[in-house]
XYZ file of C-alpha atoms in Angstrom:
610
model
C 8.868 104.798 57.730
C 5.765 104.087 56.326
C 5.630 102.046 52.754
C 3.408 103.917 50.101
C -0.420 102.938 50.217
C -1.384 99.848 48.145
C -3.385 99.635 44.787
C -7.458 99.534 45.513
C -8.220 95.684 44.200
C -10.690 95.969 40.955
C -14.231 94.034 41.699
C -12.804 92.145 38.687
C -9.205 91.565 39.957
C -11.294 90.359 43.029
C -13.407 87.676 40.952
C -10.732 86.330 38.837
C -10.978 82.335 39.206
C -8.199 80.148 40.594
C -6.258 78.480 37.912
C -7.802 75.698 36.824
C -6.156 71.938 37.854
C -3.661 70.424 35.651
C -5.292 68.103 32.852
C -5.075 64.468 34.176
C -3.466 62.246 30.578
C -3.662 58.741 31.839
C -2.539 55.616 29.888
C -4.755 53.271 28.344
C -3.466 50.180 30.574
C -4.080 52.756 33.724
C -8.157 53.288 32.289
C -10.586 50.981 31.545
C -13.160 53.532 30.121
C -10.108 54.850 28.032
C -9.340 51.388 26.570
C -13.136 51.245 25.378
C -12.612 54.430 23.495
C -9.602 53.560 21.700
C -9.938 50.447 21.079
C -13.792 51.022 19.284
C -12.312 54.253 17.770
C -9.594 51.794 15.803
C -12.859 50.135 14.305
C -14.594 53.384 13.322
C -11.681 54.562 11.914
C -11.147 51.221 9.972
C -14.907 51.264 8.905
C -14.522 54.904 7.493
C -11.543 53.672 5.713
C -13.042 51.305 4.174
C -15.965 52.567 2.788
C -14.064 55.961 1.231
C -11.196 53.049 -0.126
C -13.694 50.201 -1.080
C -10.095 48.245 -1.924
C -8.332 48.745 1.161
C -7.921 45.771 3.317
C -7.424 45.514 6.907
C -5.350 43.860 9.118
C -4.596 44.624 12.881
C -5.904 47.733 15.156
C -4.589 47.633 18.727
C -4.430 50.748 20.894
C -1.422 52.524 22.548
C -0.972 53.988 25.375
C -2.065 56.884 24.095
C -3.890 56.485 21.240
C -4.795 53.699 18.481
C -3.895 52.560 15.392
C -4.909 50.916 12.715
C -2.823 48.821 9.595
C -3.964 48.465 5.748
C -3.103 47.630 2.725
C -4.404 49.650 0.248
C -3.304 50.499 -3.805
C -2.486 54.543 -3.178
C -0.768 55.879 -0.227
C -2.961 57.864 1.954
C -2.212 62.053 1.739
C -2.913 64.603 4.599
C -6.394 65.167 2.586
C -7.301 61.576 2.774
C -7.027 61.668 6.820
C -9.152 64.967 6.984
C -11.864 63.214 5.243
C -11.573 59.798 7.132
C -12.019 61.931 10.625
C -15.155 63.544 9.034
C -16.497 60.282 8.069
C -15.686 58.793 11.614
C -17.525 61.761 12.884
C -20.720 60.473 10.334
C -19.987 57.079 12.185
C -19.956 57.947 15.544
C -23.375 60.486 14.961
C -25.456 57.346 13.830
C -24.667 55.834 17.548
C -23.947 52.431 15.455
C -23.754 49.519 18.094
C -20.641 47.758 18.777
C -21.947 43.523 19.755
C -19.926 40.400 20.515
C -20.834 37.743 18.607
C -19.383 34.460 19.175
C -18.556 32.092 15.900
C -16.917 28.800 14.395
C -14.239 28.803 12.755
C -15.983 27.914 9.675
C -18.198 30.725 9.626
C -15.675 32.578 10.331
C -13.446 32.109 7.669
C -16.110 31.758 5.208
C -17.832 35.561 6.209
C -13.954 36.221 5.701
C -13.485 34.784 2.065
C -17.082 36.326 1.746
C -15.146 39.873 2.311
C -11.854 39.287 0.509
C -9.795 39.830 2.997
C -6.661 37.585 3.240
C -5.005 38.971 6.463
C -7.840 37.729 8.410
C -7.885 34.322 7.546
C -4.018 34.671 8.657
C -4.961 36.085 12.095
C -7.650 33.829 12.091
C -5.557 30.913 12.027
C -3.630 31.832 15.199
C -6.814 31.970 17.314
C -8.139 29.959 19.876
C -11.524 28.932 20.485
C -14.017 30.718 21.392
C -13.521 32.950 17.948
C -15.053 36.084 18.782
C -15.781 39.277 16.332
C -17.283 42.756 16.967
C -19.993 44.390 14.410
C -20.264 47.721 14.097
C -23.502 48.666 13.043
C -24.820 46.176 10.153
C -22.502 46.637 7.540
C -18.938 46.300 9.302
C -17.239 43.505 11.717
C -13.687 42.603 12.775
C -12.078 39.628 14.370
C -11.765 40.997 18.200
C -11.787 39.880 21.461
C -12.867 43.474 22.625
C -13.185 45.387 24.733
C -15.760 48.240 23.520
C -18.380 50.711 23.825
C -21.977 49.725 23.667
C -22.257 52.125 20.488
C -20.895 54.938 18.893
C -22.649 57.466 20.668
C -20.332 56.765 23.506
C -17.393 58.329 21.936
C -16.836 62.196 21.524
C -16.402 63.571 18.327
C -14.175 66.340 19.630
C -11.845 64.430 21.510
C -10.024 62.363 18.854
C -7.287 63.186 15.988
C -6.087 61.305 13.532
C -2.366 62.507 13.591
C -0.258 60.752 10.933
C 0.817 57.653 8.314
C 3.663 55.804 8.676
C 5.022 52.553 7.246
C 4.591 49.137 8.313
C 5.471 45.317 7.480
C 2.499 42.827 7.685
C 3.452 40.963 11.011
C 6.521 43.615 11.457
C 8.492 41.086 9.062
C 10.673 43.373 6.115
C 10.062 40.007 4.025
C 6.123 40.637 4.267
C 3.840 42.742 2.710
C 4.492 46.813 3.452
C 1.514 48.396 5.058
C 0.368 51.753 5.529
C -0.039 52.464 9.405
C -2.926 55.357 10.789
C -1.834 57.037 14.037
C -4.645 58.343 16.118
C -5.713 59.285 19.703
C -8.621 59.792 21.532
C -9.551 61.191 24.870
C -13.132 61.195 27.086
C -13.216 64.794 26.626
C -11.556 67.802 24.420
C -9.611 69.100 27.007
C -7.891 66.066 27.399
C -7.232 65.570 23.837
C -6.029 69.831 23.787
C -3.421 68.911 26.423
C -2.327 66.190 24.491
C -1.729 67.988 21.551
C -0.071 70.794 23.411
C 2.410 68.376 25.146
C 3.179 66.800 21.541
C 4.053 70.608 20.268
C 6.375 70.414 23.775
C 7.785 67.293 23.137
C 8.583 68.405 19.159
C 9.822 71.814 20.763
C 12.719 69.551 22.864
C 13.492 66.745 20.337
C 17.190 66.408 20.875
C 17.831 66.053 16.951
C 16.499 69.471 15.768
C 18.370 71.017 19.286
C 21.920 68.515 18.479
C 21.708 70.220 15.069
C 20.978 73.880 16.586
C 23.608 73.913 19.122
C 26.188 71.712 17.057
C 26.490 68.878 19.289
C 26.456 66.027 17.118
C 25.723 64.639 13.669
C 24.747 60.969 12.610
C 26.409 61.068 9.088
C 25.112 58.778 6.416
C 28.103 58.231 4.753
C 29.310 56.419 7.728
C 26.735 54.839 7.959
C 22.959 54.776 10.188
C 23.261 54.698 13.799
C 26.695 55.576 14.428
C 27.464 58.744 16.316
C 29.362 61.777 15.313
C 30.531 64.135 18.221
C 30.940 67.501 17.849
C 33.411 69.273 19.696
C 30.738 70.916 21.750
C 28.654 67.740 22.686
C 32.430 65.958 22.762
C 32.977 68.434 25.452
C 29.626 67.852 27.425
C 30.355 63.998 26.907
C 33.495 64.313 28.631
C 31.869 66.295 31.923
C 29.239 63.422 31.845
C 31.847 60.683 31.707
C 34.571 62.413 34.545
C 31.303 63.287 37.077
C 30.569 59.065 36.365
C 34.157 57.874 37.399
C 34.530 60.104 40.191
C 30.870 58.895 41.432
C 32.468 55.391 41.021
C 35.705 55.197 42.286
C 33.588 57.407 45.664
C 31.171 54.429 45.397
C 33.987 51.908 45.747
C 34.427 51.069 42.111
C 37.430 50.187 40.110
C 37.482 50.818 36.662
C 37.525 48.481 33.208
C 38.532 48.633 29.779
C 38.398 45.814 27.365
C 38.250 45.036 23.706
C 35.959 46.292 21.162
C 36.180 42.766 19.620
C 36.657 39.181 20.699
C 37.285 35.331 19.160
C 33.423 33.882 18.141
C 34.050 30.976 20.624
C 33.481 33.655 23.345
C 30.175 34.260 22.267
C 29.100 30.608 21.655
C 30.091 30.536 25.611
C 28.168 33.499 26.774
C 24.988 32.427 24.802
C 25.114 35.582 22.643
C 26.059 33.317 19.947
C 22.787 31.345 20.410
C 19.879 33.747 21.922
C 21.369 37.545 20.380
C 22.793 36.614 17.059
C 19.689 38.662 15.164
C 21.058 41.913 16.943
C 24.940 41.170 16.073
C 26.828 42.238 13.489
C 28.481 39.479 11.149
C 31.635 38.321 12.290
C 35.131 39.279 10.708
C 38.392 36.785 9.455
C 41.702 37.635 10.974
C 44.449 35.038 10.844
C 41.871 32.079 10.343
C 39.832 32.780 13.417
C 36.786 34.422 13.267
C 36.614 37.927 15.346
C 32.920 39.425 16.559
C 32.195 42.737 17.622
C 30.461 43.323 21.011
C 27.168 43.707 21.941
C 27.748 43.738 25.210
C 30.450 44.372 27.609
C 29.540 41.389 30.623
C 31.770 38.254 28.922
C 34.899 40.751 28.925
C 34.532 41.713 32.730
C 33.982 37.819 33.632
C 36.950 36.951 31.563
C 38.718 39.445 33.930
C 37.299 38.030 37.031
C 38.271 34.503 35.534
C 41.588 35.636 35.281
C 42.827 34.273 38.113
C 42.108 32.595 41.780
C 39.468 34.528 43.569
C 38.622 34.208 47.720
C 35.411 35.092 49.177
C 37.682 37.674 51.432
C 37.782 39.869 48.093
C 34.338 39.809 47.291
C 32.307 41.761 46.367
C 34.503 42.744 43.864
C 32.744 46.241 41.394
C 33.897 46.747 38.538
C 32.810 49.745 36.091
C 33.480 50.321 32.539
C 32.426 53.014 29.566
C 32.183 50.552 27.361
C 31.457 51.380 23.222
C 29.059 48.028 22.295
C 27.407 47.183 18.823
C 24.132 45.849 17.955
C 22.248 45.341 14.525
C 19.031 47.896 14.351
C 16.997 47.758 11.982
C 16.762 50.677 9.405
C 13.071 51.418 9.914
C 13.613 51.754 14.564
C 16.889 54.169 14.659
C 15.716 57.452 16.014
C 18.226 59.923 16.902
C 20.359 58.916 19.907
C 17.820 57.130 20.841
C 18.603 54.054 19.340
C 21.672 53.219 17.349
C 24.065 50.820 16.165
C 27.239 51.987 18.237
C 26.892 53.076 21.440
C 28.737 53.843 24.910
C 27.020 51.633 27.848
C 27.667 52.989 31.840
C 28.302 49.337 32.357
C 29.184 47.795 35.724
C 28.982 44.584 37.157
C 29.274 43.400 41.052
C 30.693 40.004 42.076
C 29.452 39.087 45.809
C 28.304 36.553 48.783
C 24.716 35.515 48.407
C 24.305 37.250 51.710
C 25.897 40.652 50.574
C 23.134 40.998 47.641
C 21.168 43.589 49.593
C 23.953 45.740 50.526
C 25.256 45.911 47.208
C 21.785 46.343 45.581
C 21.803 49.223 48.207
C 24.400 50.835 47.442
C 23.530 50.646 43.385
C 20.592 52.614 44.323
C 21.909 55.185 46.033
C 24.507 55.490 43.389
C 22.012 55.550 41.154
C 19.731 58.576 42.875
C 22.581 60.860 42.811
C 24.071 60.829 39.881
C 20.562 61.005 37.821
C 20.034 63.501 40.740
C 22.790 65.445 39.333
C 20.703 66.163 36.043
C 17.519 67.268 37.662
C 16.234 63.601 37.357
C 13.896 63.083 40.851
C 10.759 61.442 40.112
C 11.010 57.458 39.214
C 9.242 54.471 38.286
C 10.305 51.165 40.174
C 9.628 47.758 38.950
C 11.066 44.186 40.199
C 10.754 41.803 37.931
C 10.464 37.929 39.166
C 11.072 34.761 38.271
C 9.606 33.593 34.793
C 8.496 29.876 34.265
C 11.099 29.271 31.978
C 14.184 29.735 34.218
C 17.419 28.128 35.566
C 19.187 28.399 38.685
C 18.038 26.717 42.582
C 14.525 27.947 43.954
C 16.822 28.767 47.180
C 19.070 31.273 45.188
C 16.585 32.588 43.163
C 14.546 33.478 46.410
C 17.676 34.795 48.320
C 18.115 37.136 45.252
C 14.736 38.152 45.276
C 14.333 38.947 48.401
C 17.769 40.782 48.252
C 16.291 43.047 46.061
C 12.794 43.515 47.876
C 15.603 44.219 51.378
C 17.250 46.678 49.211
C 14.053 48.611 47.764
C 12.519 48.923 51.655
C 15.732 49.829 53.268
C 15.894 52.383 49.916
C 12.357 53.843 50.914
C 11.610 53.677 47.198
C 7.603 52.342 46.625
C 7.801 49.797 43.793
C 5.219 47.954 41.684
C 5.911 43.671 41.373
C 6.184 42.318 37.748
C 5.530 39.094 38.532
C 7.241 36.149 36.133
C 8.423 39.762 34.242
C 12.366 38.533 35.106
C 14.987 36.891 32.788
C 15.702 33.644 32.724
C 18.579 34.010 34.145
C 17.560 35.941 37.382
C 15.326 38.864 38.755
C 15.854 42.251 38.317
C 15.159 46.430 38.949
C 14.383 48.264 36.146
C 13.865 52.216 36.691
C 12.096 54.748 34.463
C 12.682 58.783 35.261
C 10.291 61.116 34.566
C 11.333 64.268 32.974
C 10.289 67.850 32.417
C 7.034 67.348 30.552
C 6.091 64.166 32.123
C 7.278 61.485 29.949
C 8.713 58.456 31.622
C 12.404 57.045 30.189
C 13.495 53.278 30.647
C 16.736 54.256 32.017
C 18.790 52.210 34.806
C 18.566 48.407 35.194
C 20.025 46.207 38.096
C 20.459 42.538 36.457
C 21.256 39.441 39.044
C 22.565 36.480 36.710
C 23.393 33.006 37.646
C 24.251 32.007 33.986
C 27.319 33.914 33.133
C 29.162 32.208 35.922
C 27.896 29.166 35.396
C 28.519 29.185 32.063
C 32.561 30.244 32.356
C 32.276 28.434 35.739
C 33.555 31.326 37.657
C 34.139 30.359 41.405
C 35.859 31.767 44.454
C 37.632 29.936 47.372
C 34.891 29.936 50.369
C 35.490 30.103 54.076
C 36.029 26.141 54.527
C 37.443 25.845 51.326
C 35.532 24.384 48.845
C 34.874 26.465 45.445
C 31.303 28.331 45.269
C 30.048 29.919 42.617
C 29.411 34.198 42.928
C 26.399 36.329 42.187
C 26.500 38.732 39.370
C 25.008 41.569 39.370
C 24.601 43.314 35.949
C 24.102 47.105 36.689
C 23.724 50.361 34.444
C 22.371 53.956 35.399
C 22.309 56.009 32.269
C 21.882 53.042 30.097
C 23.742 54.347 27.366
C 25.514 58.001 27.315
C 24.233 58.225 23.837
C 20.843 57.679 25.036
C 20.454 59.300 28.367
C 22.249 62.413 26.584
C 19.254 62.282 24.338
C 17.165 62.414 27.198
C 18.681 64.979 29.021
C 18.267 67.513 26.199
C 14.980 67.057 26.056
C 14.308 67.147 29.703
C 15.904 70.496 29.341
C 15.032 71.550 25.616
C 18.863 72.682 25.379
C 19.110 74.889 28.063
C 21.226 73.214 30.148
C 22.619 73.836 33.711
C 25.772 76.135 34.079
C 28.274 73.204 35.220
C 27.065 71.632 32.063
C 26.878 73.752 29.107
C 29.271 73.638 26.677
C 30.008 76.943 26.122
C 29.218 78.841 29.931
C 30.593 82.431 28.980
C 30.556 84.072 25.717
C 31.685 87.198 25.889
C 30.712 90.271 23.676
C 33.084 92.880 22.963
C 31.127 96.379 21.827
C 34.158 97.721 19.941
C 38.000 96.848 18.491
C 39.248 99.202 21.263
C 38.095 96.585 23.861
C 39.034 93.420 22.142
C 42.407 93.406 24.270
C 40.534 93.512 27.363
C 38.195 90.807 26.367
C 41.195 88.370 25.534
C 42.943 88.667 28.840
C 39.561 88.261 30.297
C 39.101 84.813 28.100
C 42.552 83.326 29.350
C 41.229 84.444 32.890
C 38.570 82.141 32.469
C 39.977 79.487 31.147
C 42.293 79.463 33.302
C 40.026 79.231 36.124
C 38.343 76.092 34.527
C 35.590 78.098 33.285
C 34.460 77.526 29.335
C 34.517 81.162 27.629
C 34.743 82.263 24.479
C 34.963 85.221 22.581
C 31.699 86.015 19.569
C 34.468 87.818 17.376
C 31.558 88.590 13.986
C 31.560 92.267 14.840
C 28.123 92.427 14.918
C 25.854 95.057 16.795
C 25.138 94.437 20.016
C 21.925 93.515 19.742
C 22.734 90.501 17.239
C 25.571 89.498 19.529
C 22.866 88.999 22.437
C 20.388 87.281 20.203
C 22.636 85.081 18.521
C 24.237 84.160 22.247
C 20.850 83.043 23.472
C 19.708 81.142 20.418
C 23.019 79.438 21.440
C 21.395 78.918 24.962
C 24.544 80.539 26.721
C 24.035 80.494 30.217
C 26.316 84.251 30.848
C 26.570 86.712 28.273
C 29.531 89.441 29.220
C 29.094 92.649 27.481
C 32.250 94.700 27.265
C 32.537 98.512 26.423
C 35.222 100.990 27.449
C 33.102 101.393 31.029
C 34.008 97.590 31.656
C 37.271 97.180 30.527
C 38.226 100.665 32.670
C 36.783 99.080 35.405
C 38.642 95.122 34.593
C 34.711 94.411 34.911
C 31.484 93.271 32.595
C 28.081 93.676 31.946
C 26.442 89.919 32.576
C 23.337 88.961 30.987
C 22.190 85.420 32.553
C 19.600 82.991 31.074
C 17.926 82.378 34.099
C 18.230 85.323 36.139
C 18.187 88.037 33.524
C 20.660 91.063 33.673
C 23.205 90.881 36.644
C 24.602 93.812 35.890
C 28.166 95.329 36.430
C 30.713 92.565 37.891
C 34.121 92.867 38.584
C 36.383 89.910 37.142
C 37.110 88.628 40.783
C 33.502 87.883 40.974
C 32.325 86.615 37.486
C 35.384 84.054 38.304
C 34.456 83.298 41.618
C 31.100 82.730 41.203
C 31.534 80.185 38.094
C 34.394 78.401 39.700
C 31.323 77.575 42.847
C 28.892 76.773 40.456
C 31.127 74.407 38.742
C 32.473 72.616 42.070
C 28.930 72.869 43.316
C 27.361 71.853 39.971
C 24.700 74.314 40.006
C 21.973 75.201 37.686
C 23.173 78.447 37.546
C 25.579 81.165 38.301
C 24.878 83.311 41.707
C 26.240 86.830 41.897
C 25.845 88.794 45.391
């Protein structure tokens, strides 16, 4: 049978343009023309300071990656008001199309022009220079100690394409014991779209921070009478932890893993062997008295799992030998770098370490990766950022090993198919490694997983396996972690999915909503059903009108919502509302069980009803 005629197109239907292409937002290390920009608008921004605070003084102005900044000291803290008129008198600067010129000097000129000015943090920078001593002017009344580079004047840079966006804090040299600073965030784009998109992704970004949506969903809580940068659970996020840490071990012990756990503390003279002791005492806490030895907590988990290597005669037929551990570690932050989940003082590393034959590197780096790509697969993480890291000049270990290693790595990337960009001289001095970034939701790239080859640890504990003829060779150690830290990647995850997270993963899956009292019977044989079918359900027991009941489920981000009335519980049935697909309808129990019992095994996004 024929379908019904279609709609006559409009002339203006018919005209409408294609969407326009997605604003391009690169980096300022990935754009020469956007390095000019940002690093000229730091001196127009420093120049405007300057002449509306006549007793500010300057120090340092680098760009970012996205922006610039620029550090003073000055009397009065600057308000919101003060940064609205320094933008207006950046726009007077950049309207007079002032020129920016190199001008090379001696050092004695250039400290004197700089006790001509008063200002002491230059003759500081100054004296870490090398000659040639360069400075830029900026017009005839303003210069800086730079090495560039810049626009050839003012004109250059558009006046609606930069922001100054906010003031934070600062220590002169980032030393606490120094003088505290007040820092000026800006940015600045080639054009005002750019600078639009910018803005609009930093609305996104605020939208997904994983503090205000940890609060909102009551996941977890940093609590300041315990102290900064220690971790609170909530038994929501407790339960989301613990579906994060089983999908891990069963990933592992598949991957041909065997599991760890060691202490949370060990005897100092551990870390004096490991080097900790020596190159990471700054980021260690102080060490505690217990029957006259001195006990330190751990910063990292590696000296435990050689200790447990060490613990007895190895051959080369049990290599390579993985071990994997969930290990809680503890490092000194500073107060003014904590940031959410981010970065903290106690946290849970995904650590693992591999002990193999020089010739097995590849296949082991190999098999990281792929272990790697699916369990951040697993979280809708697909896009990455691959960098090897070489060889530094300071160093130790054999040319020959540290080539075998590298080129272990380079076998494993190719045979992996995954491009890669070379850091040369980027590795530690202890061996190369693979450090990988993922890119989530709104384009942002995470450090996340790191594959670590070390020749010092055994050398240092002088770990050593029998060898085919039987002499004792030493193993390679690989240091390996994919999330990083649960604490962090959890972080992450949120804000790759602003809280609405996929049905195997949500805390709470299935809240249901009974209409009346009558019904309430119904709806708790319906909750044991589902939790006895693995599914997490609960019950929204306020009494509340409907309406409330579904707003106050999806502020929750519940994936279902079951509405039951006497027409449901008559039928043993509910009405399902889903986040993603909208309203399902009418399901019998059979189904609503079936269906989240696949999407669970299957670990799906969502739940499918037929």
């Amino acid at each position: 049978m024929a379908g019904p005629e279609p709609e006559p197109v409009s002339s203006a239907a018919a005209t409408t343009p294609a969407p326009s292409a997605p604003v391009v937002l690169p980096k300022t290390s990935e754009s020469p023309q956007l390095l000019k920009i940002r690093h000229s608008m730091s001196h127009v921004m420093a120049m405007a300071v300057q002449q509306l605070f006549p007793k500010a003084r300057v120090t340092i102005g680098p760009w970012t990656e996205s922006g610039f900044y620029y550090d003073f000291d000055n009397p009065d803290p600057f308000t919101e008001a003060d940064l609205k008129a320094i933008k207006k008198g950046m726009i007077k600067i950049i309207n007079k199309k002032l020129p920016l010129e190199r001008v090379e000097v001696s050092r004695g000129d250039a400290e004197a022009k700089i006790k001509a000015q008063n200002e002491p943090y230059k003759l500081e920078i100054l004296e870490g220079l090398q000659e040639p001593i360069t400075l830029y002017t900026l017009g005839e009344d303003w210069w800086d100690l730079c090495a560039g580079p810049h626009v050839d004047h003012t004109g250059q840079l558009n006046a609606k394409a930069f922001e100054l966006e906010s003031v934070a804090g600062a220590y002169w040299r980032g030393d606490e014991t120094k003088a505290q600073l007040q820092r000026i965030y800006g940015t600045a784009w080639e054009t005002p779209e750019q600078l639009a998109e910018h803005k609009r992704r930093k609305d996104e970004a605020l939208r997904r921070d994983h503090r205000r949506i940890g609060k909102d969903l009551d996941l977890f809580s940093i609590e300041d009478e315990a102290g900064a940068g220690l971790v609170f659970w909530h038994p929501r996020g407790a339960r989301m932890r613990l579906l994060i840490e089983d999908f891990w071990r069963q990933a592992h012990f598949e991957g041909g893993y065997e599991l760890l756990y060691t202490p949370h503390v060990a005897d100092i003279s551990l870390w004096k062997t490991s080097g900790h002791l020596d190159f990471y005492a700054e980021s260690m806490f102080g060490p505690m008295e217990v029957d006259e030895r001195e006990y330190q907590l751990k910063p990292m988990n590696c000296p435990f799992h050689v200790l447990t290597y060490a613990s007895k005669l190895r051959s080369y037929r049990e290599l390579p030998i993985r071990w994997a551990e969930l290990g809680t570690v503890y490092r000194y932050e500073r107060p003014g770098v904590m940031h959410g989940l981010m970065r903290v003082r106690g946290f849970t590393q995904d650590d693992a370490h591999v002990f193999c034959l020089p010739e097995q590197i590849s296949d082991e780096i190999l098999k990281i990766l792929d272990l790697t790509e699916r369990i951040l697969s697993a979280f809708d993480f697909s896009n990455y950022e691959i960098n090897l890291s070489t060889r530094p000049e300071k160093s130790i270990g054999d040319d020959a090993v540290w080539d075998l290693a590298t080129q272990g790595l380079v076998e494993a990337l190719e045979r992996k198919g995954w491009a890669y960009k070379i850091d040369e001289g980027g590795g530690a001095f202890y061996g190369p490694k693979i450090d990988l970034k993922i890119e989530d939701a709104i384009g942002r790239m995470w450090q996340c997983s790191t594959i670590q080859l070390d020749f010092n640890l055994p050398e240092r504990f002088e770990l050593d396996y029998i060898a085919a003829d039987g002499s004792k060779q030493r193993p390679i150690m690989i240091h390996r972690a994919i999330f990083g830290s649960l604490e962090r990647f959890f972080g992450i995850m949120t804000e790759n999915y602003a809280g609405d997270y996929p049905f195997w993963l949500a805390p709470e899956q299935v809240r249901l909503l009974p209409v009346t009292d009558e019904v309430q019977p119904y709806a708790e044989q319906l909750l044991n059903q589902l939790t006895q079918a693995g599914v997490r359900a609960t019950i929204d027991r306020s009494g509340d009108r409907l309406g409330k009941l579904i707003r106050t489920g999806e502020q929750m981000k519940i994936p279902v919502l079951a509405v039951i009335g006497a027409k449901e519980a008559e039928q043993n049935a509910a009405s399902l509302r889903s986040r993603r697909d909208g309203d399902l309808g009418v399901t019998s129990v059979a189904d609503l069980l079936s269906a989240a019992q696949m999407a669970n095994s299957q670990r799906a996004a969502g739940l499918e009803l037929n």
